[in-house]
Coordinates of C-alpha atoms and ligand atoms in Angstrom, one line a residue:
Chain D
M1 CA 33.7 10.9 -50.6
S2 CA 30.4 9.4 -51.6
F3 CA 27.4 8.2 -49.7
N4 CA 27.0 4.5 -50.5
P5 CA 24.4 2.6 -48.4
A6 CA 25.2 -0.5 -50.6
I7 CA 28.1 -1.1 -48.1
L8 CA 25.4 -2.2 -45.7
T9 CA 23.4 -4.4 -48.0
D10 CA 26.6 -6.1 -49.2
N11 CA 27.3 -7.2 -45.6
W12 CA 23.7 -7.9 -44.6
R13 CA 24.4 -11.4 -43.3
E14 CA 27.0 -10.2 -40.6
I15 CA 24.9 -7.2 -39.8
L16 CA 21.8 -9.4 -39.3
D17 CA 23.8 -11.7 -37.0
G18 CA 25.1 -8.8 -35.0
M19 CA 21.6 -7.3 -34.7
A20 CA 20.1 -10.6 -33.6
L21 CA 22.8 -10.9 -30.9
T22 CA 22.2 -7.4 -29.7
I23 CA 18.5 -7.9 -29.5
L24 CA 19.0 -11.2 -27.7
I25 CA 21.4 -9.6 -25.1
W26 CA 19.1 -6.6 -24.7
V27 CA 15.9 -8.5 -24.2
A28 CA 17.4 -11.2 -22.0
G29 CA 19.4 -8.7 -19.9
T30 CA 16.4 -6.4 -19.5
A31 CA 14.0 -9.3 -18.6
I32 CA 16.4 -10.7 -16.0
G33 CA 17.3 -7.2 -14.8
L34 CA 13.6 -6.5 -14.2
V35 CA 13.3 -9.6 -12.1
I36 CA 16.4 -8.7 -10.2
G37 CA 15.2 -5.2 -9.7
L38 CA 11.8 -6.2 -8.4
A39 CA 13.2 -8.8 -6.1
V40 CA 15.8 -6.4 -4.7
A41 CA 13.1 -3.7 -4.2
V42 CA 10.7 -6.1 -2.4
L43 CA 13.5 -7.5 -0.2
Q44 CA 14.7 -4.1 0.7
L45 CA 11.2 -3.0 1.7
F46 CA 10.2 -6.1 3.6
T47 CA 13.2 -7.6 5.3
N48 CA 15.3 -6.5 8.2
R49 CA 18.3 -4.3 7.9
W50 CA 20.9 -7.1 7.9
L51 CA 19.4 -8.4 4.7
A52 CA 18.8 -5.0 3.3
A53 CA 22.4 -3.7 3.8
P54 CA 24.1 -6.0 1.2
L55 CA 21.4 -5.2 -1.3
T56 CA 21.9 -1.5 -0.8
L57 CA 25.6 -2.1 -1.3
Y58 CA 24.9 -4.0 -4.5
V59 CA 22.8 -1.1 -5.8
A60 CA 25.4 1.5 -4.9
V61 CA 28.3 -0.4 -6.6
M62 CA 26.4 -1.1 -9.8
R63 CA 25.3 2.5 -10.0
G64 CA 28.6 4.0 -8.9
T65 CA 31.0 2.2 -11.3
P66 CA 31.2 2.2 -15.1
F67 CA 29.4 -0.7 -16.9
L68 CA 32.6 -1.3 -18.8
I69 CA 34.5 -2.2 -15.7
Q70 CA 31.7 -4.3 -14.3
L71 CA 31.9 -6.4 -17.5
F72 CA 35.6 -6.8 -17.2
V73 CA 35.3 -8.0 -13.6
I74 CA 32.6 -10.5 -14.5
Y75 CA 34.2 -11.9 -17.6
Y76 CA 37.9 -11.7 -16.8
G77 CA 37.6 -11.8 -13.0
G78 CA 34.9 -14.5 -12.9
P79 CA 37.3 -17.5 -13.4
F80 CA 39.2 -16.5 -10.2
F81 CA 35.9 -17.2 -8.3
G82 CA 35.1 -20.3 -10.3
L83 CA 32.8 -18.4 -12.5
D84 CA 33.8 -19.3 -16.1
L85 CA 31.3 -17.7 -18.3
T86 CA 31.1 -17.5 -22.1
P87 CA 31.3 -13.9 -23.4
L88 CA 27.6 -14.0 -24.3
T89 CA 26.5 -15.3 -20.8
A90 CA 28.8 -12.9 -19.1
G91 CA 27.4 -10.1 -21.2
I92 CA 23.8 -10.9 -20.4
A93 CA 24.6 -11.4 -16.7
G94 CA 26.5 -8.1 -16.6
L95 CA 23.7 -6.2 -18.3
A96 CA 21.1 -7.8 -16.0
L97 CA 23.0 -7.0 -12.9
Y98 CA 23.7 -3.4 -14.1
G99 CA 20.1 -2.8 -15.2
G100 CA 18.7 -4.6 -12.1
A101 CA 20.3 -2.0 -9.8
Y102 CA 18.6 0.8 -11.6
F103 CA 15.3 -1.0 -12.0
S104 CA 15.3 -1.7 -8.2
E105 CA 15.5 2.0 -7.5
I106 CA 12.6 2.6 -9.8
F107 CA 10.5 -0.1 -8.2
R108 CA 11.4 1.1 -4.8
A109 CA 10.1 4.6 -5.6
G110 CA 7.0 3.0 -7.1
F111 CA 6.3 1.0 -3.9
L112 CA 6.6 4.2 -1.9
S113 CA 4.1 6.0 -4.2
V114 CA 1.2 3.8 -3.0
P115 CA -0.5 5.5 0.0
P116 CA 0.4 3.6 3.2
G117 CA -3.3 3.7 4.2
Q118 CA -4.1 1.3 1.4
I119 CA -1.5 -1.1 2.6
E120 CA -2.8 -0.9 6.2
A121 CA -6.3 -1.7 4.9
A122 CA -4.9 -4.8 3.2
R123 CA -3.0 -5.9 6.3
M124 CA -6.1 -5.4 8.4
M125 CA -7.9 -7.7 6.1
G126 CA -5.3 -10.4 6.7
I127 CA -3.8 -10.2 3.2
G128 CA -0.2 -11.5 3.1
R129 CA 2.7 -9.2 2.3
L130 CA 3.5 -10.7 -1.2
D131 CA -0.2 -10.6 -2.1
I132 CA -0.3 -6.9 -1.1
V133 CA 2.7 -6.3 -3.4
R134 CA 1.0 -8.2 -6.3
H135 CA -2.6 -7.1 -6.0
V136 CA -2.4 -3.7 -4.3
Q137 CA 0.9 -2.1 -5.0
L138 CA 2.2 -3.4 -8.4
P139 CA -1.0 -2.7 -10.4
Q140 CA -1.1 0.9 -9.2
M141 CA 2.6 1.8 -9.3
L142 CA 3.1 0.3 -12.8
V143 CA 1.3 3.2 -14.3
I144 CA 3.5 5.6 -12.5
I145 CA 6.9 3.9 -13.1
L146 CA 6.3 2.7 -16.7
P147 CA 8.0 5.8 -18.3
A148 CA 11.0 5.3 -16.0
L149 CA 11.2 1.6 -16.7
A150 CA 10.9 2.3 -20.5
N151 CA 13.6 4.9 -20.2
M152 CA 16.0 2.5 -18.5
T153 CA 15.2 -0.2 -21.1
V154 CA 16.2 2.2 -23.9
L155 CA 19.5 3.0 -22.0
L156 CA 20.2 -0.7 -21.7
S157 CA 19.9 -1.1 -25.5
K158 CA 22.7 1.3 -25.9
E159 CA 24.8 -0.3 -23.2
T160 CA 24.9 -3.5 -25.2
A161 CA 27.5 -1.9 -27.5
V162 CA 30.0 -2.1 -24.6
L163 CA 29.9 -5.9 -24.8
S164 CA 32.4 -5.8 -27.7
V165 CA 35.2 -5.4 -25.1
I166 CA 34.5 -8.9 -24.0
T167 CA 34.6 -10.1 -27.6
V168 CA 30.8 -10.3 -28.2
N169 CA 30.1 -9.6 -31.9
E170 CA 27.1 -7.4 -31.2
L171 CA 25.7 -5.0 -33.7
T172 CA 27.9 -1.9 -33.0
S173 CA 31.2 -3.8 -33.2
V174 CA 30.2 -5.6 -36.4
V175 CA 29.1 -2.4 -38.1
Q176 CA 32.1 -0.5 -36.9
S177 CA 34.5 -3.1 -38.3
I178 CA 32.7 -2.9 -41.6
G179 CA 33.1 0.9 -41.4
S180 CA 36.8 0.7 -40.7
T181 CA 37.6 -1.8 -43.5
T182 CA 35.5 0.0 -46.1
F183 CA 36.0 3.6 -44.8
A184 CA 32.2 4.0 -45.1
F185 CA 32.0 5.8 -41.7
A186 CA 29.1 8.0 -42.5
E187 CA 26.9 5.2 -43.7
T188 CA 27.7 2.8 -40.8
L189 CA 27.3 5.5 -38.1
L190 CA 24.1 6.7 -39.6
F191 CA 22.8 3.1 -39.8
L192 CA 23.7 2.5 -36.1
A193 CA 22.0 5.7 -35.0
L194 CA 18.8 4.7 -36.9
V195 CA 18.8 1.2 -35.4
Y196 CA 19.1 2.4 -31.8
W197 CA 16.6 5.1 -32.5
A198 CA 14.2 2.4 -33.8
F199 CA 14.7 0.5 -30.5
L200 CA 13.7 3.7 -28.6
E201 CA 10.6 4.1 -30.7
I202 CA 9.5 0.5 -30.2
V203 CA 9.9 0.6 -26.5
T204 CA 8.2 4.0 -26.2
A205 CA 5.2 2.8 -28.3
A206 CA 5.0 -0.4 -26.2
A207 CA 5.1 1.5 -23.0
R208 CA 2.3 3.8 -24.2
R209 CA 0.1 0.9 -25.0
L210 CA 0.8 -0.8 -21.7
E211 CA 0.2 2.5 -19.9
K212 CA -3.3 2.8 -21.4
R213 CA -4.1 -0.8 -20.4
V214 CA -2.9 -0.7 -16.8
G215 CA -3.9 2.9 -16.2
R216 CA -7.6 2.5 -17.2
F217 CA -8.9 3.0 -13.6
M218 CA -7.1 6.3 -13.3
L219 CA -8.6 7.8 -16.5
R220 CA -12.2 7.5 -15.2
T221 CA -13.8 10.7 -14.0
P222 CA -15.9 10.9 -10.8
S223 CA -19.6 10.8 -11.5
Chain L
M1 CA -31.5 1.1 20.2
T2 CA -28.8 -1.5 20.5
A3 CA -29.2 -5.1 21.7
T4 CA -28.6 -5.4 25.4
P5 CA -24.9 -5.8 26.2
D6 CA -24.2 -9.0 28.1
T7 CA -22.1 -7.5 30.9
G8 CA -21.4 -10.8 32.5
S9 CA -19.1 -12.3 29.8
R10 CA -15.5 -11.7 29.0
P11 CA -15.0 -8.5 27.0
I12 CA -14.3 -8.8 23.3
I13 CA -11.6 -6.1 23.7
D14 CA -9.8 -5.6 26.9
V15 CA -7.3 -2.8 27.1
R16 CA -5.2 -2.8 30.3
G17 CA -2.8 -0.1 31.3
V18 CA -1.8 0.7 27.7
W19 CA 0.9 3.3 27.1
K20 CA 2.0 4.5 23.7
R21 CA 5.1 6.6 23.0
F22 CA 6.4 8.0 19.8
G23 CA 10.0 8.6 20.7
T24 CA 9.8 10.8 23.8
A25 CA 6.2 11.9 23.2
E26 CA 3.7 10.1 25.4
V27 CA 0.5 9.8 23.5
L28 CA -1.4 7.2 25.5
K29 CA -0.8 7.2 29.2
G30 CA -2.3 4.2 30.9
I31 CA -5.5 3.4 29.1
D32 CA -8.0 0.9 30.6
L33 CA -11.0 0.1 28.4
A34 CA -13.2 -3.0 28.1
I35 CA -15.7 -3.5 25.2
R36 CA -18.3 -6.2 25.6
K37 CA -20.3 -8.1 23.0
S38 CA -22.9 -6.0 21.2
E39 CA -21.8 -2.8 22.9
V40 CA -21.2 0.4 21.1
T41 CA -18.4 2.5 22.5
C42 CA -17.9 6.0 21.2
I43 CA -14.6 7.7 21.8
I44 CA -14.6 11.5 21.8
G45 CA -12.0 14.1 22.6
P46 CA -10.0 17.0 21.2
S47 CA -7.8 16.6 18.2
G48 CA -4.4 15.2 19.0
S49 CA -5.6 13.6 22.3
G50 CA -4.8 10.1 21.2
K51 CA -8.1 8.7 19.9
S52 CA -6.8 7.4 16.6
T53 CA -3.7 6.0 18.3
L54 CA -5.8 4.0 20.7
L55 CA -7.9 2.6 17.9
R56 CA -4.8 1.8 15.9
C57 CA -3.2 0.1 18.9
I58 CA -6.3 -2.1 19.3
A59 CA -5.9 -3.1 15.6
F60 CA -2.1 -3.4 16.1
L61 CA -1.5 -1.0 13.3
E62 CA 0.7 0.6 16.0
E63 CA 2.7 -1.4 18.5
Y64 CA 1.7 -0.3 22.0
S65 CA 4.7 0.4 24.2
E66 CA 3.4 -0.9 27.5
G67 CA 0.4 -2.7 28.9
E68 CA -1.8 -5.4 27.4
I69 CA -4.5 -5.6 24.9
Y70 CA -6.6 -8.8 24.7
I71 CA -8.9 -9.7 21.8
E72 CA -11.4 -12.3 22.8
G73 CA -9.0 -13.4 25.5
E74 CA -5.9 -13.6 23.4
L75 CA -3.0 -11.2 24.0
L76 CA -2.5 -9.1 20.9
G77 CA 0.9 -8.7 19.3
F78 CA 3.1 -10.0 22.1
S79 CA 3.8 -13.2 24.1
L80 CA 4.6 -13.1 27.7
E81 CA 7.6 -15.2 28.9
N82 CA 8.6 -14.9 32.6
G83 CA 6.9 -11.5 32.7
K84 CA 8.9 -10.3 29.6
R85 CA 7.0 -9.5 26.5
R86 CA 8.2 -10.4 23.1
R87 CA 6.8 -9.3 19.7
V88 CA 5.1 -12.2 17.9
S89 CA 5.2 -12.8 14.1
D90 CA 3.1 -10.9 11.7
A91 CA 1.2 -14.1 10.9
E92 CA 0.4 -14.5 14.6
V93 CA -0.8 -10.9 14.8
A94 CA -3.0 -11.4 11.8
R95 CA -4.5 -14.6 13.5
V96 CA -5.3 -12.8 16.7
R97 CA -7.0 -9.8 15.0
R98 CA -8.7 -11.8 12.3
N99 CA -12.1 -10.9 13.8
V100 CA -11.4 -7.2 14.0
G101 CA -12.7 -5.0 11.2
F102 CA -11.3 -1.4 10.7
V103 CA -13.0 1.5 8.9
F104 CA -10.6 4.4 8.1
Q105 CA -11.2 8.1 8.0
Q106 CA -9.8 8.2 4.4
F107 CA -11.6 5.0 3.3
N108 CA -8.4 3.5 2.0
L109 CA -10.2 1.7 -0.9
W110 CA -8.0 0.3 -3.6
P111 CA -8.6 2.7 -6.5
H112 CA -7.7 0.2 -9.3
M113 CA -10.5 -2.2 -8.3
T114 CA -14.3 -1.8 -8.6
A115 CA -16.4 -1.7 -5.5
L116 CA -17.2 -5.3 -5.9
E117 CA -13.5 -6.3 -6.3
N118 CA -12.6 -4.2 -3.2
V119 CA -14.9 -6.3 -1.1
A120 CA -14.2 -9.6 -2.8
M121 CA -10.4 -9.6 -3.1
P122 CA -9.7 -10.0 0.7
L123 CA -12.2 -12.9 0.8
K124 CA -10.2 -14.6 -1.9
L125 CA -6.7 -13.8 -0.7
A126 CA -7.1 -13.9 3.1
R127 CA -9.9 -16.4 3.5
G128 CA -9.3 -18.6 0.4
I129 CA -12.9 -18.3 -0.7
A130 CA -13.5 -19.3 -4.3
R131 CA -14.0 -16.5 -6.8
E132 CA -17.8 -16.9 -7.4
D133 CA -18.6 -17.3 -3.7
A134 CA -16.5 -14.3 -2.9
A135 CA -18.3 -12.2 -5.6
K136 CA -21.6 -13.4 -4.2
R137 CA -20.8 -12.5 -0.7
A138 CA -19.3 -9.2 -1.8
R139 CA -22.5 -8.3 -3.7
R140 CA -24.6 -9.2 -0.6
M141 CA -22.5 -6.9 1.5
L142 CA -22.8 -4.0 -1.0
E143 CA -26.5 -4.5 -1.0
K144 CA -26.5 -4.3 2.8
V145 CA -24.9 -0.9 2.7
G146 CA -27.3 0.2 -0.1
L147 CA -24.7 0.0 -2.9
G148 CA -25.8 -3.1 -4.8
H149 CA -26.3 -1.0 -7.9
R150 CA -22.8 0.5 -7.8
A151 CA -20.9 -2.8 -7.6
E152 CA -19.1 -2.2 -10.9
A153 CA -18.1 1.4 -10.2
Y154 CA -14.5 2.3 -9.4
P155 CA -13.9 4.4 -6.2
S156 CA -13.2 7.5 -8.2
Q157 CA -16.7 7.2 -9.7
L158 CA -18.3 7.1 -6.2
S159 CA -19.2 10.0 -3.8
G160 CA -17.3 10.1 -0.5
G161 CA -20.3 8.7 1.4
Q162 CA -20.5 5.8 -1.1
Q163 CA -16.8 5.1 -0.8
Q164 CA -17.0 4.9 2.9
R165 CA -20.0 2.5 2.7
V166 CA -17.9 0.3 0.4
G167 CA -15.2 0.5 3.1
I168 CA -17.7 -0.7 5.7
A169 CA -18.9 -3.5 3.4
R170 CA -15.3 -4.6 2.8
A171 CA -14.8 -4.9 6.5
L172 CA -18.1 -6.5 7.2
A173 CA -17.5 -9.2 4.5
M174 CA -14.8 -10.7 6.7
E175 CA -17.5 -11.3 9.3
P176 CA -15.7 -9.5 12.1
H177 CA -16.8 -9.8 15.8
I178 CA -15.9 -6.2 16.4
M179 CA -15.8 -3.1 14.1
L180 CA -13.4 -0.2 14.8
F181 CA -14.3 3.1 13.1
D182 CA -11.8 6.0 13.1
E183 CA -13.7 9.2 12.3
P184 CA -15.6 7.5 9.5
T185 CA -17.5 10.7 8.5
S186 CA -14.8 13.3 9.1
A187 CA -13.6 13.3 5.5
L188 CA -17.2 13.7 4.1
D189 CA -19.1 16.7 2.9
P190 CA -21.8 17.4 5.5
E191 CA -24.7 16.2 3.3
L192 CA -23.1 12.8 2.9
V193 CA -22.6 12.1 6.6
G194 CA -26.1 10.9 7.3
E195 CA -26.0 7.9 4.9
V196 CA -22.9 6.6 6.5
L197 CA -24.2 7.1 10.1
Q198 CA -27.4 5.3 9.1
V199 CA -25.4 2.2 8.0
M200 CA -23.6 2.3 11.3
R201 CA -26.9 2.7 13.2
D202 CA -28.3 -0.4 11.4
L203 CA -25.2 -2.3 12.3
A204 CA -25.5 -1.4 16.0
A205 CA -29.1 -2.4 16.0
E206 CA -28.1 -5.8 14.6
G207 CA -25.9 -6.2 17.6
M208 CA -22.5 -5.6 16.1
T209 CA -19.8 -4.7 18.7
M210 CA -18.4 -1.3 17.7
A211 CA -15.8 1.2 18.8
V212 CA -16.3 4.5 17.1
V213 CA -14.0 7.5 17.2
T214 CA -16.3 10.4 16.2
H215 CA -17.1 14.0 16.5
E216 CA -20.8 13.3 15.8
M217 CA -22.2 13.9 19.3
G218 CA -25.7 13.2 18.1
F219 CA -24.7 9.8 17.0
A220 CA -22.8 9.1 20.2
A221 CA -25.8 10.3 22.3
Q222 CA -28.3 8.1 20.5
V223 CA -26.3 4.9 19.7
A224 CA -23.5 4.6 22.2
D225 CA -23.8 2.3 25.3
T226 CA -20.6 3.9 26.6
V227 CA -19.0 7.2 25.8
V228 CA -15.3 7.6 26.5
F229 CA -13.7 11.1 26.6
I230 CA -10.0 11.0 26.0
D231 CA -7.8 14.0 26.8
H232 CA -4.0 14.2 26.6
G233 CA -3.8 10.4 26.3
V234 CA -5.9 9.5 29.4
I235 CA -9.5 8.6 29.7
A236 CA -10.8 11.7 31.5
A237 CA -14.4 10.6 31.7
S238 CA -16.5 7.6 30.7
G239 CA -20.0 6.3 31.2
S240 CA -23.4 6.2 29.6
P241 CA -24.1 9.1 27.1
Q242 CA -26.4 10.5 29.8
Q243 CA -23.6 10.5 32.4
V244 CA -21.0 11.9 30.1
F245 CA -23.0 14.5 28.2
R246 CA -25.3 15.8 31.0
K247 CA -23.8 15.1 34.4
D248 CA -20.0 14.9 34.1
E249 CA -18.3 17.8 35.8
N250 CA -14.8 17.3 34.3
P251 CA -13.9 20.8 33.2
R252 CA -12.0 19.7 30.1
L253 CA -15.0 17.7 29.0
R254 CA -17.3 20.7 29.7
Q255 CA -15.0 22.9 27.6
F256 CA -14.8 20.4 24.8
L257 CA -18.6 20.0 24.6
Q258 CA -19.0 23.8 24.9
N259 CA -16.7 24.3 21.9
Y260 CA -18.6 21.6 20.0
F261 CA -22.0 23.2 20.6
E262 CA -20.7 26.7 19.8
R263 CA -19.4 25.4 16.5
N264 CA -22.7 23.8 15.7
V265 CA -25.0 26.6 16.6
F266 CA -26.0 28.5 13.5
W267 CA -29.0 30.4 14.8
Q268 CA -29.4 32.3 18.0
G269 CA -32.8 30.7 18.7
A270 CA -31.1 27.2 18.7
E271 CA -28.8 28.2 21.5
G272 CA -29.2 25.9 24.4
A273 CA -31.7 23.7 22.4
G274 CA -29.3 20.8 22.1
A275 CA -26.8 22.0 24.6
P276 CA -26.4 20.3 28.0
Ligands
ADP1 N1 3.3 8.0 13.9 C1 3.4 9.0 14.7 N2 4.6 9.5 15.1 C2 4.7 10.5 15.9 N3 3.7 11.1 16.6 C3 2.4 10.7 16.3 C4 2.2 9.6 15.4 N4 0.9 9.4 15.3 C5 0.3 10.3 16.2 N5 1.2 11.0 16.8 C6 1.0 12.1 17.7 O1 0.2 11.5 18.7 C7 -0.8 12.5 19.2 C8 -2.2 11.8 19.1 O2 -2.5 11.6 17.8 P1 -3.9 11.0 17.3 O3 -4.0 9.7 18.0 O4 -3.9 10.9 15.9 O5 -4.9 12.0 17.9 P2 -6.5 12.1 17.6 O6 -6.9 11.0 16.7 O7 -7.1 12.1 18.9 O8 -6.7 13.4 16.9 C9 -0.6 13.7 18.3 O9 0.1 14.6 19.0 C10 0.1 13.2 17.1 O10 1.0 14.2 16.6
MG2 MG1 -7.7 10.9 14.7

């Protein structure tokens, strides 16, 4: 058995399509997931328990069940509830809902990390709840939660591979089918590993740069 | 030292029969207290006696369990319907206490903002003042507390005394009618206490209405119009500094003052010098 990377270059067009699709799903799912996560965390903190209970249930269900099953339910079960999604839309929605639950937990911990005295001071000044979130809590907690957010974002890049079960031709399924028709398993698996590893490196580097920018005030030393 | 209190008018703060419970613990047990315009009221008492809780109830940072607190004639935090009280909205609470400033023991500055931003941000967000005007007023307030030259510093770059002065400037910028101070110098190194007390003296001399929880008996004796001694959640003694420090015979108060002076005597010859 020989090692022949040409297998990959021979099929570059399909691979590129799969990669583009994976990145699209990943970026869109993560972005929407972040919005969901932040919204859920804010609502959980600031509303009464009747509104908080369904949100807690949502988080528990998404964290407590396999992503694979969630995708099945959304894509194949959706039509029963009048929700007829294309595989791509169902995939992005699934990833966003799944990621959103984890992101909400990260944001929630972040909110709690800001000393309550600072929030009292802001309330005393008559600053509104959402302004407090935006101007007092978020800028401080971002530094603290960035590593956790980056970590979850990397995990989501790998979860995109599950979308092949609802017939989305994302990168893993494309490359695996090339592997099984050409028997070039080593090449294709190594290639996949390298791509997801590259995703990890990109996110980590981006998070580091962001951390430096938002964390400037913490690096200063007392004079 | 302070402007003459106008005793005739309606109090700015009127606390009537206020109780505060945390679960089954009764922390305030029927507090009555009126603070008039331009008066300085110092609140003293042992640790855990309920001083902070009282101040926090007046700011509605805690919901009081029973009684009434009026701020410039308006009931704070509740509405009365057929004798039953109902909690009002947060927005309504914010409206009634808009003229109350609060200075915290731990400063509670926002560490990701410069001194100037700390003072200017509430002006923009809560008062809708335009950016440049807010910055101008913030700079004026920092100058007032002697920190014009440190406007661009972050809290972590300032000493404790400077941080507390930023805290005072931040509250003052909102143009409050009354300032509440909860042990404003207790978190400071001893050599930094003076600069903060000086700012507070200047404020009192300008006629600011103030309620100050403090362990600085010298400050209370010199600046206060009224000294209130709280013990186990009740006002056990109150009156002019002269009455409370010299004449009052309440044994708990005598014990409290005795402990205070013993802690502060550092030289035999000083014994009795400042003691009652
Ligand atoms: N949030 C709270 N929950 C329960 N007990 C509290 C709370 N805040 C204060 N207490 C209790 O109330 C009492 C008075 O506290 P505090 O007003 O802080 O006293 P002081 O400021 O006079 O030292 C203390 O026994 C304290 O433990
Ligand atoms: Mg206290």
